[in-house]
mmCIF file of C-alpha atoms in Angstrom:
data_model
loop_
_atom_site.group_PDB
_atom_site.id
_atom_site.type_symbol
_atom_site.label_atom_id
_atom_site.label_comp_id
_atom_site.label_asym_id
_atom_site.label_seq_id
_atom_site.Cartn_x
_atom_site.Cartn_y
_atom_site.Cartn_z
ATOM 1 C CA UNK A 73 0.000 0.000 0.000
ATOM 2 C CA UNK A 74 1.026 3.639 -0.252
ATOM 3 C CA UNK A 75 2.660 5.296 2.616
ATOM 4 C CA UNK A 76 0.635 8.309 3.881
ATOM 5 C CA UNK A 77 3.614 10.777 4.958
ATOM 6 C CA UNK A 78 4.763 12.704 1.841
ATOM 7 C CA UNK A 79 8.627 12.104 3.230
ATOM 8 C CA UNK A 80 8.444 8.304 3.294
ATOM 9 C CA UNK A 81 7.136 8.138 0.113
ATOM 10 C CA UNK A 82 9.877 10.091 -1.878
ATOM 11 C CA UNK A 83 11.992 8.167 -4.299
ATOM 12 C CA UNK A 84 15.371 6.917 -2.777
ATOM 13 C CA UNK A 85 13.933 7.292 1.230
ATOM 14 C CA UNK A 86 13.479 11.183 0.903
ATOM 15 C CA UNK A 87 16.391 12.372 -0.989
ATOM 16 C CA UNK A 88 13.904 15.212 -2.508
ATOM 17 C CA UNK A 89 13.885 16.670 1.331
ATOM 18 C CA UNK A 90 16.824 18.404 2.880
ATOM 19 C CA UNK A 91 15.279 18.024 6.390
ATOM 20 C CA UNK A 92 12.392 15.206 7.061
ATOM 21 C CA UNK A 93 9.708 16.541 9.327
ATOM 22 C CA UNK A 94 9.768 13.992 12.470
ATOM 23 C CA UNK A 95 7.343 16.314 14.561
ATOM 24 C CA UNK A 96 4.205 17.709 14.193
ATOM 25 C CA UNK A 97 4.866 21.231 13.988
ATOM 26 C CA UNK A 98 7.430 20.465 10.657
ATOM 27 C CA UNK A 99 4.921 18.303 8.952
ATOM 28 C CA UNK A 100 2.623 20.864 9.809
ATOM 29 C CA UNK A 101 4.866 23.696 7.465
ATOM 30 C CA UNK A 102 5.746 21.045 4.985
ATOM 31 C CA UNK A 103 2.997 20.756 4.629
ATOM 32 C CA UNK A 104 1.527 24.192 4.509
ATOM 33 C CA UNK A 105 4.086 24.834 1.981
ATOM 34 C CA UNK A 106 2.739 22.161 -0.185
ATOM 35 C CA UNK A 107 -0.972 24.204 0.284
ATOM 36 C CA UNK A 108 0.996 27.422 -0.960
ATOM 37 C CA UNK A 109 2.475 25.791 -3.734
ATOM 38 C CA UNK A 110 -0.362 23.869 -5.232
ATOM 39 C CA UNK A 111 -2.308 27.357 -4.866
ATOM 40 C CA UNK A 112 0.240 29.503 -6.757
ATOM 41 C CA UNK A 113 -0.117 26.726 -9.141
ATOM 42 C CA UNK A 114 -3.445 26.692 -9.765
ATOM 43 C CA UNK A 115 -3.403 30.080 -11.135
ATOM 44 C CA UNK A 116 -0.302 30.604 -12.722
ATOM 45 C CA UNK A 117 1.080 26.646 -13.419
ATOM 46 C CA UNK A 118 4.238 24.589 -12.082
ATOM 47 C CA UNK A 119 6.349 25.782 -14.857
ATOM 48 C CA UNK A 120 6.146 29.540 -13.470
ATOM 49 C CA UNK A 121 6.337 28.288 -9.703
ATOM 50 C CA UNK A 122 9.574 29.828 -7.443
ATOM 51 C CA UNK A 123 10.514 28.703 -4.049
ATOM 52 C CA UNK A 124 10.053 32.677 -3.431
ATOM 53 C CA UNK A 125 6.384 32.449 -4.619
ATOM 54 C CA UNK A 126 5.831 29.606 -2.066
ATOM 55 C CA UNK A 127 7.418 31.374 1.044
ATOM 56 C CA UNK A 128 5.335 34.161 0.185
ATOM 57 C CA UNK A 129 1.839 32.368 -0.179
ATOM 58 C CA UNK A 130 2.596 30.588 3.023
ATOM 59 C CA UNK A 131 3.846 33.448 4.980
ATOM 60 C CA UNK A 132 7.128 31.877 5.646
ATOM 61 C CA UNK A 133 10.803 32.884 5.120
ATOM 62 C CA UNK A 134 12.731 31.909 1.904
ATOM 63 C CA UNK A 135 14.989 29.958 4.443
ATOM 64 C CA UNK A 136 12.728 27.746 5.642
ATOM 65 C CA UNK A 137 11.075 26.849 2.355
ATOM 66 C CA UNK A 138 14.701 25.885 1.896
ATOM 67 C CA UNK A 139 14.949 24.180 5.127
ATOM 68 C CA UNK A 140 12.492 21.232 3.190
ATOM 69 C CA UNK A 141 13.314 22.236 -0.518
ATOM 70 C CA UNK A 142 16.643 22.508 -2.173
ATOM 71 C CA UNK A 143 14.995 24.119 -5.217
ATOM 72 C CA UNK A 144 11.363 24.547 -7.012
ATOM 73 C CA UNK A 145 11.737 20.930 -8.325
ATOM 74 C CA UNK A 146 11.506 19.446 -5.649
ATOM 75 C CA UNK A 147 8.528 21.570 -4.353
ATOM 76 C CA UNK A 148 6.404 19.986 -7.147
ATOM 77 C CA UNK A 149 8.014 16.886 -6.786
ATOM 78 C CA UNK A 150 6.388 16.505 -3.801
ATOM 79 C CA UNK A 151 3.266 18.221 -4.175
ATOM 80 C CA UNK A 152 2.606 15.273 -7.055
ATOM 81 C CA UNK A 153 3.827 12.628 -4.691
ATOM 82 C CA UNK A 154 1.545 14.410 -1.986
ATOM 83 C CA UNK A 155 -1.787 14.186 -4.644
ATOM 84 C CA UNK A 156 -0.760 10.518 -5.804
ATOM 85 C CA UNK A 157 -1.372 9.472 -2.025
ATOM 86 C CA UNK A 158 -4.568 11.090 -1.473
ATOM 87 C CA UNK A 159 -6.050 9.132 -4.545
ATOM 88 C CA UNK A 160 -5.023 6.174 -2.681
ATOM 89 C CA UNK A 161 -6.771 7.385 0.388
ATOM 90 C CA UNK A 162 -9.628 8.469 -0.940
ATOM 91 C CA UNK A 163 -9.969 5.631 -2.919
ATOM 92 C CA UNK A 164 -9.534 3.011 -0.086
ATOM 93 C CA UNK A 165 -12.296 6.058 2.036
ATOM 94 C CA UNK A 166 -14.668 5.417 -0.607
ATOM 95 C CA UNK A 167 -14.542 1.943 -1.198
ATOM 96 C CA UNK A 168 -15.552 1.218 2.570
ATOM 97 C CA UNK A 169 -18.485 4.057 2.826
ATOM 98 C CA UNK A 170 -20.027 2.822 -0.707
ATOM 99 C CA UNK A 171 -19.812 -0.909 0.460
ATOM 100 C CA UNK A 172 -18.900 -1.955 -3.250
ATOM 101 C CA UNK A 173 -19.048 -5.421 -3.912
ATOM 102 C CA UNK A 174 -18.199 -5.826 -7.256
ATOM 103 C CA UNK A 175 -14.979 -4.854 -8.991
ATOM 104 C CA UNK A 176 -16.828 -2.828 -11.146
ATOM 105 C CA UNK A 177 -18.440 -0.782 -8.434
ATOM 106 C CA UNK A 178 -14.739 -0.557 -6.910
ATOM 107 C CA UNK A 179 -13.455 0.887 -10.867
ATOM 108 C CA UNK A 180 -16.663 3.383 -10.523
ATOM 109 C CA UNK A 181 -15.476 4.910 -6.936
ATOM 110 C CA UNK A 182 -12.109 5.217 -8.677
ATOM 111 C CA UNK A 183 -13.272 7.251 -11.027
ATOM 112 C CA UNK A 184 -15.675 9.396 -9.193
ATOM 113 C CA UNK A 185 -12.868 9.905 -7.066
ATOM 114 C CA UNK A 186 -10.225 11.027 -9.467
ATOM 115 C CA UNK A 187 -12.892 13.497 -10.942
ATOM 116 C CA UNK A 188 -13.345 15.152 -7.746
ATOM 117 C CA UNK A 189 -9.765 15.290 -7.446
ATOM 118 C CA UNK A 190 -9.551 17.018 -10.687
ATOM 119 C CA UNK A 191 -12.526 18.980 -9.488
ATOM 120 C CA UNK A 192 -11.480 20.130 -6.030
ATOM 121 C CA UNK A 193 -7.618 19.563 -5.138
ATOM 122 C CA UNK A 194 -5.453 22.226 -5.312
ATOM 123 C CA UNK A 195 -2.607 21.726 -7.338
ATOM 124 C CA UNK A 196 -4.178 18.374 -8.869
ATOM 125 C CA UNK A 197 -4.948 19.346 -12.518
ATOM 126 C CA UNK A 198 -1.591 21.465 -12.812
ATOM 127 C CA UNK A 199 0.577 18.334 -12.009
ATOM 128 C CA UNK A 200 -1.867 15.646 -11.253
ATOM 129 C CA UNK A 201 -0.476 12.456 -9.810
ATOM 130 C CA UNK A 202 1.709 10.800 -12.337
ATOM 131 C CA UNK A 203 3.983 14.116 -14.172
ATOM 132 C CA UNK A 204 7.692 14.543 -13.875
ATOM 133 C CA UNK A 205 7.144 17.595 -13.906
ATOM 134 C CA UNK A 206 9.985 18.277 -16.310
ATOM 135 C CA UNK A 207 12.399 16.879 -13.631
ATOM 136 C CA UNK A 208 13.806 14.242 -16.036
ATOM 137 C CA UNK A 209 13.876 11.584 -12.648
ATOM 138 C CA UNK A 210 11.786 9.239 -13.733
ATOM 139 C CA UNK A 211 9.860 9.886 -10.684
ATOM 140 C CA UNK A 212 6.241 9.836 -12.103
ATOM 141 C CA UNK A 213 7.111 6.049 -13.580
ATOM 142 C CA UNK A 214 7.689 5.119 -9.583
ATOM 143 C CA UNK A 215 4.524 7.224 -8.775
ATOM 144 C CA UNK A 216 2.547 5.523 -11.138
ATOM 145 C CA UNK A 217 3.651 2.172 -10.912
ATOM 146 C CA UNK A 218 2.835 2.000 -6.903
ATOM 147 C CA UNK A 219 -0.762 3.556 -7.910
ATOM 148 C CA UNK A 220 -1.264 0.700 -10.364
ATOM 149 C CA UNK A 221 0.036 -1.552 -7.613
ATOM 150 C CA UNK A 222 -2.465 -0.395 -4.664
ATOM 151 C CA UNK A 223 -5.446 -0.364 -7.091
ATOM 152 C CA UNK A 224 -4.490 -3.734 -7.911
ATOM 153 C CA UNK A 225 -3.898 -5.426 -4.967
ATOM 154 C CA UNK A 226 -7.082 -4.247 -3.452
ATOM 155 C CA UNK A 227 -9.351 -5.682 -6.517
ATOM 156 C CA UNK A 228 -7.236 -8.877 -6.193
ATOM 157 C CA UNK A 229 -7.899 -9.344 -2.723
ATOM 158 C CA UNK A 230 -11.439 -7.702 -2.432
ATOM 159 C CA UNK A 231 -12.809 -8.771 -5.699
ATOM 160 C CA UNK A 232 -10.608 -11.502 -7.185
ATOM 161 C CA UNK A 233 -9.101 -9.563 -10.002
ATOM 162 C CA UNK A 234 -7.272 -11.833 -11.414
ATOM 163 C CA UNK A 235 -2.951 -10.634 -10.653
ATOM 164 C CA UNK A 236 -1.363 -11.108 -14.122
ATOM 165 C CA UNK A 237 1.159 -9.560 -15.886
ATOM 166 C CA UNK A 238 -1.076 -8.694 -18.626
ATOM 167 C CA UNK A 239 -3.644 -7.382 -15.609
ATOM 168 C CA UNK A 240 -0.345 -5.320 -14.642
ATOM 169 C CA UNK A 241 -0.152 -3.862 -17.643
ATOM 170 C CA UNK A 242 -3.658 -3.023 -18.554
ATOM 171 C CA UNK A 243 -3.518 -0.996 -15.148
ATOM 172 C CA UNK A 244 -0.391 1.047 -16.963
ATOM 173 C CA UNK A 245 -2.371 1.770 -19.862
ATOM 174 C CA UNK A 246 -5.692 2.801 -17.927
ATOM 175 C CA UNK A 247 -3.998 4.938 -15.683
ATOM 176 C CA UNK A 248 -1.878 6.591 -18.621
ATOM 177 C CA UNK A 249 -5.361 7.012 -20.591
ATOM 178 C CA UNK A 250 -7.376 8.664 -17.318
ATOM 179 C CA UNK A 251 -4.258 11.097 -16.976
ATOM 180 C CA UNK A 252 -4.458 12.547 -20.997
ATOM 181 C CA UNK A 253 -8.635 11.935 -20.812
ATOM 182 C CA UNK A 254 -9.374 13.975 -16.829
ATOM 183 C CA UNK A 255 -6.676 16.840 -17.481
ATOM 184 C CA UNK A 256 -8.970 17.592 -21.070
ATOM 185 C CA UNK A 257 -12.123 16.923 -18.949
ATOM 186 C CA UNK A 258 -11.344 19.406 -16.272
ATOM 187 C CA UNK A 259 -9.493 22.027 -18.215
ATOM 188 C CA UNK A 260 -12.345 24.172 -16.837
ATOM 189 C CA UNK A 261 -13.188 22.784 -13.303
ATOM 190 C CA UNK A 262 -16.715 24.917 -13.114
ATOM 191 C CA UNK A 263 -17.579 23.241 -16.388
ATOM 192 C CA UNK A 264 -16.230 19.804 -17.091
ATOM 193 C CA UNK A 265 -16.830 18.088 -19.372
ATOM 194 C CA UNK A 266 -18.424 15.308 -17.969
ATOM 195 C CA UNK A 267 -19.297 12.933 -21.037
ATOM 196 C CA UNK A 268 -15.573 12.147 -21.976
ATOM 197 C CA UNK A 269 -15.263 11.126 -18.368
ATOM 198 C CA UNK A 270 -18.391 8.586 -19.013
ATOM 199 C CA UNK A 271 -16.973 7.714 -21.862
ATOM 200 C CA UNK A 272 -13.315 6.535 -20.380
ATOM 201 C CA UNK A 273 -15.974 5.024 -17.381
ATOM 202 C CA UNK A 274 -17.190 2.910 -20.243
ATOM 203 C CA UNK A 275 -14.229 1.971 -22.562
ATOM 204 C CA UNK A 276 -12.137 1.099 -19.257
ATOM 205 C CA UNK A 277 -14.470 -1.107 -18.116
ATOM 206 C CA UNK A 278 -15.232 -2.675 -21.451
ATOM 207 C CA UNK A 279 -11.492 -3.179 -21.870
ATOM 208 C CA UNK A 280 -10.576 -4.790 -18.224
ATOM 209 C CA UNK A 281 -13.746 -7.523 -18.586
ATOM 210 C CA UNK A 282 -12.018 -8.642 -21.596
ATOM 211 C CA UNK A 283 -8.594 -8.811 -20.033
ATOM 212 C CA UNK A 284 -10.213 -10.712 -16.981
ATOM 213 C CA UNK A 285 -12.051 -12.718 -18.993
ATOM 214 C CA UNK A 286 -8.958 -14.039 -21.220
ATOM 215 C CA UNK A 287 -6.703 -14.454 -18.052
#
């Protein structure tokens, strides 16, 4: 599963980091920082972003946005590490209040919850969950690839999904399609576009019965 603590899930331990919050008043500024980021974001986009633009929005020094971040970079970096976890969460939240029982039901409240995420989380249609944000790390391969695990391993075990390595890959190229088809959705978050989300709703499910059915 994915950790829940933005430090412990950066790549190599926390190497993104140059201090790792261990009490609650730094994880509280980390992660007000990341809240200040993803806002400047919002309105002007991660390409623009400076580590002097986030110490501003968050009322904080330039120093101690450096305390956590040795350059912009890594602000985003973490921000989309940060959004790829609450996915998880919310996805694993609303799996137990909608009391699916099918894996179908369980692909549905993924979806549903991705779109609010689109809809609602700032900083998530910027940099969603899976860019690299120009980094060239590779990052957003490792981001993605422990999504694809989670959402697996919970429709294996909760719904018998069957865990194959085409299954493995058909999560790759569902995630990769949600990621181009919810960033054209919500271009406009007062007025998505809902159909082309109904659309990927249908050709994602239409696609995984056939997979499951062949494996």
């Amino acid at each position: 599963m994915l950790v829940t603590e933005v430090p412990n899930a950066l790549p190599g331990g926390s190497s993104l980091l140059r201090n790792e919050p261990v009490q609650a008043r730094s994880s509280a500024r980390l992660s007000g920082l990341l809240d200040a980021a993803a806002a400047v974001i919002d309105e002007i986009g991660f390409e623009r972003l400076t580590t002097a633009m986030v110490a501003e929005r968050a009322g904080a020094s330039i120093g101690t946005v450096y305390r956590y971040f040795p350059d912009r970079i890594a602000v985003v970096e973490a921000l989309a590490i940060r959004n790829t976890q609450r996915l998880a969460e919310h996805f694993v939240t609303a799996l137990s209040e909608s009391g699916a029982t099918t894996w179908q039901e369980a692909c549905d409240a993924l979806i549903d919850v991705t779109a609010e995420m689109y809809r609602t989380e700032p900083g998530f249609r910027a940099i969603r969950f899976g860019d690299a944000a120009d980094t060239g790390t590779g990052d957003s391969e490792d981001r993605m690839a422990a999504l694809g695990s989670t959402v697996a391993q919970i429709l294996h075990e909760r719904f018998g999904v069957p865990a194959t390595e085409r299954t493995a890959r058909t999560w790759v190229v569902l995630a990769e399609a949600s990621h181009a088809v919810f960033a054209r959705a919500y271009r406009d978050p007062a007025a998505p576009d809902t159909g082309l989300v109904e659309e990927y709703r249908t050709m994602s499910r239409t696609h995984l019965e056939a997979v499951i059915a062949s494996s």
